[in-house]
mmCIF file of C-alpha atoms in Angstrom:
data_model
loop_
_atom_site.group_PDB
_atom_site.id
_atom_site.type_symbol
_atom_site.label_atom_id
_atom_site.label_comp_id
_atom_site.label_asym_id
_atom_site.label_seq_id
_atom_site.Cartn_x
_atom_site.Cartn_y
_atom_site.Cartn_z
ATOM 1 C CA MET A 1 0.073 -0.024 0.064
ATOM 2 C CA GLU A 2 1.565 3.063 -1.227
ATOM 3 C CA ASN A 3 1.673 6.086 1.341
ATOM 4 C CA ASN A 4 3.637 9.346 2.308
ATOM 5 C CA PHE A 5 3.030 9.462 5.811
ATOM 6 C CA PHE A 6 6.546 8.710 6.848
ATOM 7 C CA GLY A 7 7.931 10.299 4.147
ATOM 8 C CA GLU A 8 10.515 7.129 3.946
ATOM 9 C CA GLU A 9 10.239 4.926 0.811
ATOM 10 C CA THR A 10 10.508 1.928 3.210
ATOM 11 C CA ALA A 11 7.477 2.574 5.323
ATOM 12 C CA ILE A 12 4.620 0.160 5.338
ATOM 13 C CA ILE A 13 0.985 0.857 6.195
ATOM 14 C CA LEU A 14 -0.878 -1.890 7.305
ATOM 15 C CA GLY A 15 -5.090 -3.082 6.891
ATOM 16 C CA LEU A 16 -7.326 -4.531 8.776
ATOM 17 C CA GLY A 17 -5.901 -8.331 9.795
ATOM 18 C CA GLU A 18 -2.659 -7.978 8.402
ATOM 19 C CA LEU A 19 0.956 -8.289 10.054
ATOM 20 C CA GLN A 20 4.568 -7.233 9.052
ATOM 21 C CA VAL A 21 7.681 -8.037 10.879
ATOM 22 C CA GLY A 22 10.647 -6.115 9.915
ATOM 23 C CA LYS A 23 13.188 -3.136 10.737
ATOM 24 C CA CYS A 24 11.357 -0.738 8.624
ATOM 25 C CA PRO A 25 9.279 1.947 9.763
ATOM 26 C CA MET A 26 5.408 0.616 10.074
ATOM 27 C CA GLY A 27 2.189 1.508 11.376
ATOM 28 C CA THR A 28 -1.900 1.127 11.070
ATOM 29 C CA ILE A 29 -4.380 3.702 10.925
ATOM 30 C CA GLY A 30 -8.188 3.737 11.983
ATOM 31 C CA LEU A 31 -8.465 1.702 14.832
ATOM 32 C CA GLY A 32 -11.598 1.563 16.786
ATOM 33 C CA SER A 33 -12.163 -1.694 18.575
ATOM 34 C CA CYS A 34 -9.345 -3.390 16.698
ATOM 35 C CA ILE A 35 -5.828 -3.750 18.428
ATOM 36 C CA ALA A 36 -2.160 -2.765 17.312
ATOM 37 C CA LEU A 37 0.139 -5.321 18.549
ATOM 38 C CA ILE A 38 3.592 -4.009 18.488
ATOM 39 C CA LEU A 39 6.211 -6.668 19.390
ATOM 40 C CA HIS A 40 9.983 -5.312 19.825
ATOM 41 C CA ASP A 41 13.552 -6.480 19.905
ATOM 42 C CA GLN A 42 15.532 -3.712 21.114
ATOM 43 C CA ARG A 43 18.617 -5.608 20.251
ATOM 44 C CA ARG A 44 17.942 -6.411 16.881
ATOM 45 C CA SER A 45 16.076 -3.257 15.782
ATOM 46 C CA LEU A 46 13.415 -5.583 14.973
ATOM 47 C CA ALA A 47 9.645 -5.135 15.440
ATOM 48 C CA GLY A 48 6.168 -7.107 14.505
ATOM 49 C CA LEU A 49 2.919 -5.015 14.071
ATOM 50 C CA ALA A 50 -0.374 -6.669 13.679
ATOM 51 C CA HIS A 51 -3.376 -5.176 13.346
ATOM 52 C CA ILE A 52 -6.039 -7.478 15.446
ATOM 53 C CA MET A 53 -9.729 -7.261 14.663
ATOM 54 C CA LEU A 54 -11.039 -10.316 17.121
ATOM 55 C CA PRO A 55 -10.246 -12.092 20.246
ATOM 56 C CA GLU A 56 -10.001 -15.439 18.507
ATOM 57 C CA SER A 57 -9.702 -17.403 15.477
ATOM 58 C CA ARG A 58 -11.784 -20.398 16.510
ATOM 59 C CA GLY A 59 -9.870 -22.514 14.080
ATOM 60 C CA ASP A 60 -9.534 -20.198 11.109
ATOM 61 C CA THR A 61 -6.218 -19.994 9.445
ATOM 62 C CA ASP A 62 -6.560 -17.555 6.575
ATOM 63 C CA ARG A 63 -5.459 -14.154 8.017
ATOM 64 C CA PRO A 64 -3.375 -14.839 10.949
ATOM 65 C CA GLY A 65 -3.265 -11.133 11.642
ATOM 66 C CA LYS A 66 -6.800 -10.924 12.000
ATOM 67 C CA PHE A 67 -7.061 -12.837 15.344
ATOM 68 C CA ALA A 68 -5.512 -12.103 18.648
ATOM 69 C CA ASP A 69 -4.407 -15.764 18.814
ATOM 70 C CA THR A 70 -3.176 -16.230 15.732
ATOM 71 C CA ALA A 71 -1.373 -12.918 15.366
ATOM 72 C CA MET A 72 0.677 -13.559 18.430
ATOM 73 C CA SER A 73 1.836 -16.903 17.458
ATOM 74 C CA ALA A 74 2.520 -15.401 13.657
ATOM 75 C CA LEU A 75 4.658 -12.280 14.856
ATOM 76 C CA LEU A 76 6.802 -14.747 17.534
ATOM 77 C CA GLU A 77 7.593 -17.092 14.807
ATOM 78 C CA GLU A 78 8.737 -14.770 12.226
ATOM 79 C CA MET A 79 10.609 -12.613 14.712
ATOM 80 C CA GLY A 80 12.290 -16.385 15.779
ATOM 81 C CA LYS A 81 13.475 -16.677 12.475
ATOM 82 C CA ALA A 82 14.975 -13.247 12.076
ATOM 83 C CA GLY A 83 17.080 -14.434 15.373
ATOM 84 C CA SER A 84 14.753 -12.908 18.250
ATOM 85 C CA THR A 85 13.873 -14.497 21.543
ATOM 86 C CA LYS A 86 10.847 -14.174 23.489
ATOM 87 C CA SER A 87 13.053 -12.810 26.609
ATOM 88 C CA SER A 88 14.407 -10.134 24.121
ATOM 89 C CA ILE A 89 10.913 -8.784 23.391
ATOM 90 C CA THR A 90 8.463 -6.283 24.930
ATOM 91 C CA ALA A 91 5.079 -5.391 23.588
ATOM 92 C CA ILE A 92 2.945 -2.448 23.071
ATOM 93 C CA VAL A 93 -0.553 -2.512 22.982
ATOM 94 C CA VAL A 94 -2.866 0.085 21.558
ATOM 95 C CA GLY A 95 -6.348 0.475 20.745
ATOM 96 C CA GLY A 96 -9.652 -1.748 22.032
ATOM 97 C CA ALA A 97 -12.051 1.734 21.935
ATOM 98 C CA SER A 98 -15.760 1.069 22.566
ATOM 99 C CA MET A 99 -16.854 2.702 19.696
ATOM 100 C CA PHE A 100 -20.659 1.895 19.767
ATOM 101 C CA GLU A 101 -22.976 1.941 22.860
ATOM 102 C CA PHE A 102 -24.055 -1.993 23.965
ATOM 103 C CA SER A 103 -26.476 -2.924 26.353
ATOM 104 C CA ALA A 104 -24.312 -6.173 27.094
ATOM 105 C CA ASN A 105 -20.693 -6.070 28.087
ATOM 106 C CA SER A 106 -20.175 -9.249 25.995
ATOM 107 C CA LEU A 107 -20.760 -7.192 22.817
ATOM 108 C CA ASN A 108 -17.676 -4.356 23.856
ATOM 109 C CA ILE A 109 -15.322 -5.980 21.337
ATOM 110 C CA GLY A 110 -12.816 -3.637 22.029
ATOM 111 C CA GLU A 111 -12.501 -4.810 25.548
ATOM 112 C CA ARG A 112 -12.677 -8.077 24.687
ATOM 113 C CA ASN A 113 -9.792 -7.386 21.960
ATOM 114 C CA ALA A 114 -7.510 -5.708 24.977
ATOM 115 C CA THR A 115 -8.129 -8.650 26.963
ATOM 116 C CA ALA A 116 -7.347 -11.513 24.785
ATOM 117 C CA VAL A 117 -4.255 -9.856 23.827
ATOM 118 C CA LYS A 118 -2.970 -9.199 27.242
ATOM 119 C CA GLU A 119 -3.728 -12.880 28.217
ATOM 120 C CA ARG A 120 -1.401 -14.111 25.391
ATOM 121 C CA LEU A 121 1.341 -11.652 26.237
ATOM 122 C CA GLN A 122 1.129 -12.868 29.848
ATOM 123 C CA GLU A 123 1.016 -16.602 28.926
ATOM 124 C CA GLN A 124 4.244 -16.135 26.140
ATOM 125 C CA GLY A 125 5.739 -14.077 29.289
ATOM 126 C CA ILE A 126 6.220 -11.070 27.080
ATOM 127 C CA ARG A 127 6.449 -7.587 29.445
ATOM 128 C CA ILE A 128 3.916 -4.806 28.199
ATOM 129 C CA GLU A 129 6.310 -1.585 27.897
ATOM 130 C CA HIS A 130 3.301 0.549 26.795
ATOM 131 C CA GLU A 131 -0.412 0.185 26.698
ATOM 132 C CA GLU A 132 -3.200 2.695 25.364
ATOM 133 C CA THR A 133 -6.418 0.801 25.389
ATOM 134 C CA GLY A 134 -10.229 1.551 25.876
ATOM 135 C CA GLY A 135 -11.996 4.468 25.880
ATOM 136 C CA LYS A 136 -14.226 5.798 22.929
ATOM 137 C CA VAL A 137 -11.841 7.284 20.730
ATOM 138 C CA GLY A 138 -10.173 5.505 17.645
ATOM 139 C CA ARG A 139 -6.659 5.555 17.075
ATOM 140 C CA SER A 140 -3.838 5.330 14.129
ATOM 141 C CA VAL A 141 -0.169 4.050 15.418
ATOM 142 C CA TYR A 142 3.197 4.832 13.641
ATOM 143 C CA TYR A 143 6.350 2.663 14.863
ATOM 144 C CA TRP A 144 9.847 2.895 14.136
ATOM 145 C CA PRO A 145 11.782 -0.298 15.236
ATOM 146 C CA GLU A 146 15.066 1.575 15.402
ATOM 147 C CA GLY A 147 16.820 1.158 18.715
ATOM 148 C CA LYS A 148 14.500 1.306 21.500
ATOM 149 C CA GLY A 149 11.642 1.952 18.982
ATOM 150 C CA ARG A 150 9.900 5.457 18.467
ATOM 151 C CA LEU A 151 5.996 5.284 18.688
ATOM 152 C CA ILE A 152 3.372 7.706 17.679
ATOM 153 C CA ILE A 153 -0.250 7.525 18.555
ATOM 154 C CA LYS A 154 -2.777 10.026 16.996
ATOM 155 C CA ARG A 155 -6.502 9.729 18.559
ATOM 156 C CA ALA A 156 -9.408 10.707 16.272
ATOM 157 C CA ASP A 157 -10.166 13.581 19.206
ATOM 158 C CA GLY A 158 -7.122 15.109 17.225
ATOM 159 C CA THR A 159 -4.705 14.501 20.089
ATOM 160 C CA CYS A 160 -1.159 13.023 19.661
ATOM 161 C CA ILE A 161 1.491 11.272 21.986
ATOM 162 C CA ALA A 162 4.685 10.176 21.000
ATOM 163 C CA LEU A 163 6.978 7.953 22.914
#
């Protein structure tokens, strides 16, 4: 997908349910109830990003980036092929907004997505370095893996944070 946001030829913007592992800048836009999961290996200046839409795959293996369980496995596998170990990986979790008012908590897909991702990270022993989840505002995420990594979160309400 072509983009000019980063001003860099190597930047990648991921769509719904996509994932990417690499050393280039990457991002995803329009996170509502979806989660941007970033796994980062500072030693290798390597990152993996997934735009997760749903908490569980229930056996669907078509698009591993779409689900919390399969995205985590796919990112860890690809980062492992590039030389990362789980002990050197930290995580950033962004998104999971409640975009619609529901009468039943079971329908709050944003909260369910955030919970599923955090549970999977805990199961894998991966520490969450930064988390911005919940609320009622959508977000876009831009990440540069070099060194300690650089993160920009743009919120739909016009606010922006940089880490």
